[in-house]
Short mmCIF file of C-alpha atoms in Angstrom, two decimals:
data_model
loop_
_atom_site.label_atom_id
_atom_site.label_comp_id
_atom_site.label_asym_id
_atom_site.label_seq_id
_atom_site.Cartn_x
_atom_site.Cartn_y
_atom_site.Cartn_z
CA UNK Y 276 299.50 115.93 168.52
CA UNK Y 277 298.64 112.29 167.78
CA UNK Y 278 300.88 109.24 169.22
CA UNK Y 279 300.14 105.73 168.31
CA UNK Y 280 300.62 102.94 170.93
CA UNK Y 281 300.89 98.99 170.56
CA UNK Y 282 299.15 97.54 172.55
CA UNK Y 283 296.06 95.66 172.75
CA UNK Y 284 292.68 95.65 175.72
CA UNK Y 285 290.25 93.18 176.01
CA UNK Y 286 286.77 94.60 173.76
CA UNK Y 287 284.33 92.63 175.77
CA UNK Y 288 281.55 94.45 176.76
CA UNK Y 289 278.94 97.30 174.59
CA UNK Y 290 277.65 100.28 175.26
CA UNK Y 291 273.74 98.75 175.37
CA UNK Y 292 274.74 95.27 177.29
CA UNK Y 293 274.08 93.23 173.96
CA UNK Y 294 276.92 92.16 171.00
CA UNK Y 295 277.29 94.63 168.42
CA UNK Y 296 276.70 92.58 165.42
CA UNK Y 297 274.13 89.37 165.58
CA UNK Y 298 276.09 86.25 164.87
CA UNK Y 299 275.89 84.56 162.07
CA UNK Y 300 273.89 81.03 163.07
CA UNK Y 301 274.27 79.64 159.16
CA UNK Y 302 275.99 76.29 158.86
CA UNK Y 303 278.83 78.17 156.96
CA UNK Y 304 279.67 80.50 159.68
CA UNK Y 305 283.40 80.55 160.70
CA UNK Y 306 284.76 82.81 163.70
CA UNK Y 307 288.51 82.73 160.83
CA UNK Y 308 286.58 83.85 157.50
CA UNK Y 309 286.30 87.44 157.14
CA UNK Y 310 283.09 88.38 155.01
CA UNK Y 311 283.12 90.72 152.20
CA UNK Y 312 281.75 94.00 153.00
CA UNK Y 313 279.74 96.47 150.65
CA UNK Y 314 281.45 99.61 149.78
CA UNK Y 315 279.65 102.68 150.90
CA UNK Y 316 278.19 105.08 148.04
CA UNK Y 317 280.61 107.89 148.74
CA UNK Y 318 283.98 107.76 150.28
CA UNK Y 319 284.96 109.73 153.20
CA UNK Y 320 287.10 112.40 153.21
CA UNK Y 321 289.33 111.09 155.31
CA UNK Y 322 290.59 108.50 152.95
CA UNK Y 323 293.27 110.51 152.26
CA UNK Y 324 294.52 108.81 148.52
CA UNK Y 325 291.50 108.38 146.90
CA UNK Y 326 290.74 112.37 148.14
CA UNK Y 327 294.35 112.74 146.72
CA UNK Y 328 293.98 110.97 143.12
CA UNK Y 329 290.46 112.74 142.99
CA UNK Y 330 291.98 116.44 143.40
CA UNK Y 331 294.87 115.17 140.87
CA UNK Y 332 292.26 113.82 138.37
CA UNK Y 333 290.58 117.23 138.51
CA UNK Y 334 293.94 119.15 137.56
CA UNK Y 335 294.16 120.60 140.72
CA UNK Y 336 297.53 120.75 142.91
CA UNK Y 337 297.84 118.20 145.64
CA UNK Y 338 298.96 120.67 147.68
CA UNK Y 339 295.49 121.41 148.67
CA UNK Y 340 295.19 118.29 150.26
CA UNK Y 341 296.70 119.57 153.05
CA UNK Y 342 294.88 122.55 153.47
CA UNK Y 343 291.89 120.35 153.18
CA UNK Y 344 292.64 119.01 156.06
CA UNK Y 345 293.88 122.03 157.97
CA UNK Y 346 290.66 123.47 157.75
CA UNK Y 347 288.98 120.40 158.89
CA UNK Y 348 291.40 120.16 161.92
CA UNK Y 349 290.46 123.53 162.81
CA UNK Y 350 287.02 122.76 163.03
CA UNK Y 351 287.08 119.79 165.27
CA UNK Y 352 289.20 122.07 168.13
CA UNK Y 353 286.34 124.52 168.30
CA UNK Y 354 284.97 124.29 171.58
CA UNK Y 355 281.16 123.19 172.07
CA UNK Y 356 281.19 121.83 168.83
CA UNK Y 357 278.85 118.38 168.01
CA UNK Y 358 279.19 115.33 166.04
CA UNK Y 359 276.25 116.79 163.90
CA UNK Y 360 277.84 119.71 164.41
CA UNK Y 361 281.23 119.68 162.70
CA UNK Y 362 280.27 117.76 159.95
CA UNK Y 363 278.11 121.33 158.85
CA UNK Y 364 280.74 123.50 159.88
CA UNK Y 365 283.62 121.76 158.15
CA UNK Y 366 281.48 122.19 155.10
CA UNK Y 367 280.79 125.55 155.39
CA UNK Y 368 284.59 126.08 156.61
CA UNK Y 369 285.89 125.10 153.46
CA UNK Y 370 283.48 126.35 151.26
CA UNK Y 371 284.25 129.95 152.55
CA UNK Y 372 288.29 129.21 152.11
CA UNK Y 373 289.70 131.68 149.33
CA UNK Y 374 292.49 129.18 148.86
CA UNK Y 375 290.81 126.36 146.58
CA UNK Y 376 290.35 126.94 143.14
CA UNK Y 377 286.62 127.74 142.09
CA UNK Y 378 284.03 124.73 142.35
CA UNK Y 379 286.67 122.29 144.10
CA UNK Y 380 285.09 121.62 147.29
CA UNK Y 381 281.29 121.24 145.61
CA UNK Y 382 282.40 118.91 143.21
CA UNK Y 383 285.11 116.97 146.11
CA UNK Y 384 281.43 116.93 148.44
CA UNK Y 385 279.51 114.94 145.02
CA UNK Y 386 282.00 112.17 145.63
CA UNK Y 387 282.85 112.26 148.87
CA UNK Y 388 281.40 112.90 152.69
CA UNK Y 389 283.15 114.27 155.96
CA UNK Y 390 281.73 110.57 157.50
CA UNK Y 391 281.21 107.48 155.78
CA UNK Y 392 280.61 106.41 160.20
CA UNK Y 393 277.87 107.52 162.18
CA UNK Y 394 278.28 107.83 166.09
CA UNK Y 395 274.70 106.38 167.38
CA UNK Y 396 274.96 106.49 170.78
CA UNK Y 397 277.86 108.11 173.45
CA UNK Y 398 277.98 107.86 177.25
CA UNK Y 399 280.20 110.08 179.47
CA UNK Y 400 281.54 108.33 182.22
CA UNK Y 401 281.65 110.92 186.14
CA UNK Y 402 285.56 110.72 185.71
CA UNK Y 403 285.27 112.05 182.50
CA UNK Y 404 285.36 108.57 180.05
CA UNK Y 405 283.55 108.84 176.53
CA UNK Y 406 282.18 105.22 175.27
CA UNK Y 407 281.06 106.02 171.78
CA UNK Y 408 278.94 103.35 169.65
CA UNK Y 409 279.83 104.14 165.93
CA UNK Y 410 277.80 102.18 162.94
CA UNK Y 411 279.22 101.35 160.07
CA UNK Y 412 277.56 102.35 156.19
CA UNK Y 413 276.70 98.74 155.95
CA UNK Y 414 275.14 98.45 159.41
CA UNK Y 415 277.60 96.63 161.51
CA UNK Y 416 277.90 98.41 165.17
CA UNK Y 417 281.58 99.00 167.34
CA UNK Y 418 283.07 101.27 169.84
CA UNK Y 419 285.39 103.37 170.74
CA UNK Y 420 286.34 104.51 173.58
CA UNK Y 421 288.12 107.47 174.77
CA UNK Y 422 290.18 108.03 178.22
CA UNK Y 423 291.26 111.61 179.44
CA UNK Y 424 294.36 111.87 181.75
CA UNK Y 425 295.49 115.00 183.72
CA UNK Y 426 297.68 116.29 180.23
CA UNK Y 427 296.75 113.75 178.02
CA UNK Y 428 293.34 111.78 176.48
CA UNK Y 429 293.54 107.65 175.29
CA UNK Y 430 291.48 107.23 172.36
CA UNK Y 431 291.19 103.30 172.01
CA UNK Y 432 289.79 102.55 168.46
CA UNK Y 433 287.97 99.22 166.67
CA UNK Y 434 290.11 98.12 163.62
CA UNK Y 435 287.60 95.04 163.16
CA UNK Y 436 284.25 93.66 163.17
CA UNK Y 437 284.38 91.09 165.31
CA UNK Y 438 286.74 88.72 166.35
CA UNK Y 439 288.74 86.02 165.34
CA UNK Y 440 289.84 84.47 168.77
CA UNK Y 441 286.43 82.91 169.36
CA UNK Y 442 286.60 83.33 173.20
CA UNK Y 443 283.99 82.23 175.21
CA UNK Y 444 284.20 84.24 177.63
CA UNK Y 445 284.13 87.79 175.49
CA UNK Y 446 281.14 88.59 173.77
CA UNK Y 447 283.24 90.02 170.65
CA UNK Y 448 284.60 87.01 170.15
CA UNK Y 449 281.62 84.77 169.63
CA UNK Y 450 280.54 87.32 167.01
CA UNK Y 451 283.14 85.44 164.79
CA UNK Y 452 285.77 87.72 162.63
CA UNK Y 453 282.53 89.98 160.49
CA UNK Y 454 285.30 92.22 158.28
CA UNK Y 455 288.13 94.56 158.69
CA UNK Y 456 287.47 98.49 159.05
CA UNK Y 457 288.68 101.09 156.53
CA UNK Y 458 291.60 103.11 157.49
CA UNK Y 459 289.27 106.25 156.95
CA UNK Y 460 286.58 104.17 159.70
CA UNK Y 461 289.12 104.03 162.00
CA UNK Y 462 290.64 107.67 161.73
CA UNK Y 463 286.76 108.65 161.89
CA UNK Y 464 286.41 106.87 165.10
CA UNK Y 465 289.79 109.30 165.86
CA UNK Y 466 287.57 112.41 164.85
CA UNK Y 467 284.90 111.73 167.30
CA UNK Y 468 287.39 111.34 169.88
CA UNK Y 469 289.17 114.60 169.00
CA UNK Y 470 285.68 116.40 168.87
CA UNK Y 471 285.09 114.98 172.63
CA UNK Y 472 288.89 116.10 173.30
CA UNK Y 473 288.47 119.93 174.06
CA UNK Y 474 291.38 121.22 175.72
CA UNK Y 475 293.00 117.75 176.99
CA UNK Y 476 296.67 117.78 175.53
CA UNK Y 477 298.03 115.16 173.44
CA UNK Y 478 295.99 112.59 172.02
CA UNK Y 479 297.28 109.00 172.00
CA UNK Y 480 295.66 105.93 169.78
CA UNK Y 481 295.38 102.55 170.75
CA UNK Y 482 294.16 99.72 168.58
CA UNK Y 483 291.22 97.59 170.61
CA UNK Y 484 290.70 93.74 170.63
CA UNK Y 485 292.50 90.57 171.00
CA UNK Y 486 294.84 90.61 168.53
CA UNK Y 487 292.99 92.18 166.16
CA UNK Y 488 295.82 94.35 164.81
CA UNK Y 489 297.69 91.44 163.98
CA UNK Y 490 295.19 90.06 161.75
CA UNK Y 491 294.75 93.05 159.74
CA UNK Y 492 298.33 94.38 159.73
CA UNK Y 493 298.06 96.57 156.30
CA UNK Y 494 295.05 98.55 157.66
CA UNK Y 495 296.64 98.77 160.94
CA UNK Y 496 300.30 100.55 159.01
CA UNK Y 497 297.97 102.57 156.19
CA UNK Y 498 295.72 104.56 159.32
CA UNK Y 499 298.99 104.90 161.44
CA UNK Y 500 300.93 106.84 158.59
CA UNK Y 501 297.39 108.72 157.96
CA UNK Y 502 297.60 109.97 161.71
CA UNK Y 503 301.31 110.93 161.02
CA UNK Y 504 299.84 113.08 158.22
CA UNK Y 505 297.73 114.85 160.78
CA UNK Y 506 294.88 114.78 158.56
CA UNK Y 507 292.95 113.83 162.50
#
């Protein structure tokens, strides 16, 4: 079970000691102006309505969305299971499924891939704390961070590039405001955290940065009804 919570940390510090993204040092560079970000070749398949209006295009039912994702849920609870790992096995998983109709899943996989993200670098913590540095398909770097409890796990996800606050003080926020994240980035960064999140309960979702969430409020609703959907 997924819960989302409101509330916002401090994103200050990296995995390697350094900012995530250079800075921009041009004259136009403005911590306020978000810069427009190249679309990556093939979406992922966890943006849920373009997977959606692809399966509908192909005269399929939509109702195999959902088993889609079922399949792919099932996956990421195996135990001992990898990054690298569960982006095979999904495959595999639902190419072996009776359910979909004949050639649906190779032609869904010549559109689309399980991650549009790639986790670069993770660092386990002695009490049990996964920092995970994810890059982006256009080569922008940020983290995410997931907290276990004694019946529960934190997973505290980017929603940005950067920051718009410009303090001095954080190293985020001197990186100026680079671009917002996809919903499907951010329920990716979920994925990683539910692949780390063998056997630890409930898994709540919190939104990193200072104030990021406010400043990109449509993402922020679109990836909270996608984790009602339980397609993470």
């Amino acid at each position: 079970m997924l819960k989302t919570i409101p509330y916002h940390i401090s994103h200050d510090a990296t995995l390697s000691g350094h900012n995530l993204t250079k800075k921009n040092e041009s004259e136009n560079f403005h911590p306020m102006v978000k810069r427009k970000r190249k679309q990556s070749s093939k979406k992922s398949i966890f943006d849920k309505p373009a997977l959606t209006s692809f399966v509908d295009a192909n005269g399929w039912k939509s109702g195999h969305v959902k088993n889609f994702y079922r399949v792919v849920r099932k996956q990421a609870a195996i135990e001992n299971t990898t990054v690298s790992e569960f982006e095979i096995k999904a495959v595999e998983a639902l190419r072996k499924d009776n359910s979909f109709p004949k050639d649906m899943i190779e032609k869904i996989f010549e559109s689309f891939q399980v991650f549009s993200t790639k986790m670069v670098k993770s660092y386990v913590s002695k009490d049990g704390t996964v920092k995970m540095l994810v890059r982006t398909h256009d080569d922008h770097k940020v983290e995410c961070v997931l907290i276990p409890h004694s019946n529960r796990s934190t997973c505290c996800v980017s929603s940005q590039i950067g920051c718009a606050m410009g303090c001095k003080f954080c190293a985020t926020g001197t990186m100026g405001i680079l671009g917002d994240l996809h919903y499907s980035e951010i329920l990716e960064q979920l994925m990683y955290a539910k692949i780390f999140n063998k056997n630890r309960g409930r898994l709540n979702c919190v939104f990193m940065g200072m104030f990021c969430s406010s400043h990109s409020t449509s993402t922020i609703k679109l990836t909270t009804k996608m984790i009602k959907y339980r397609h993470g």
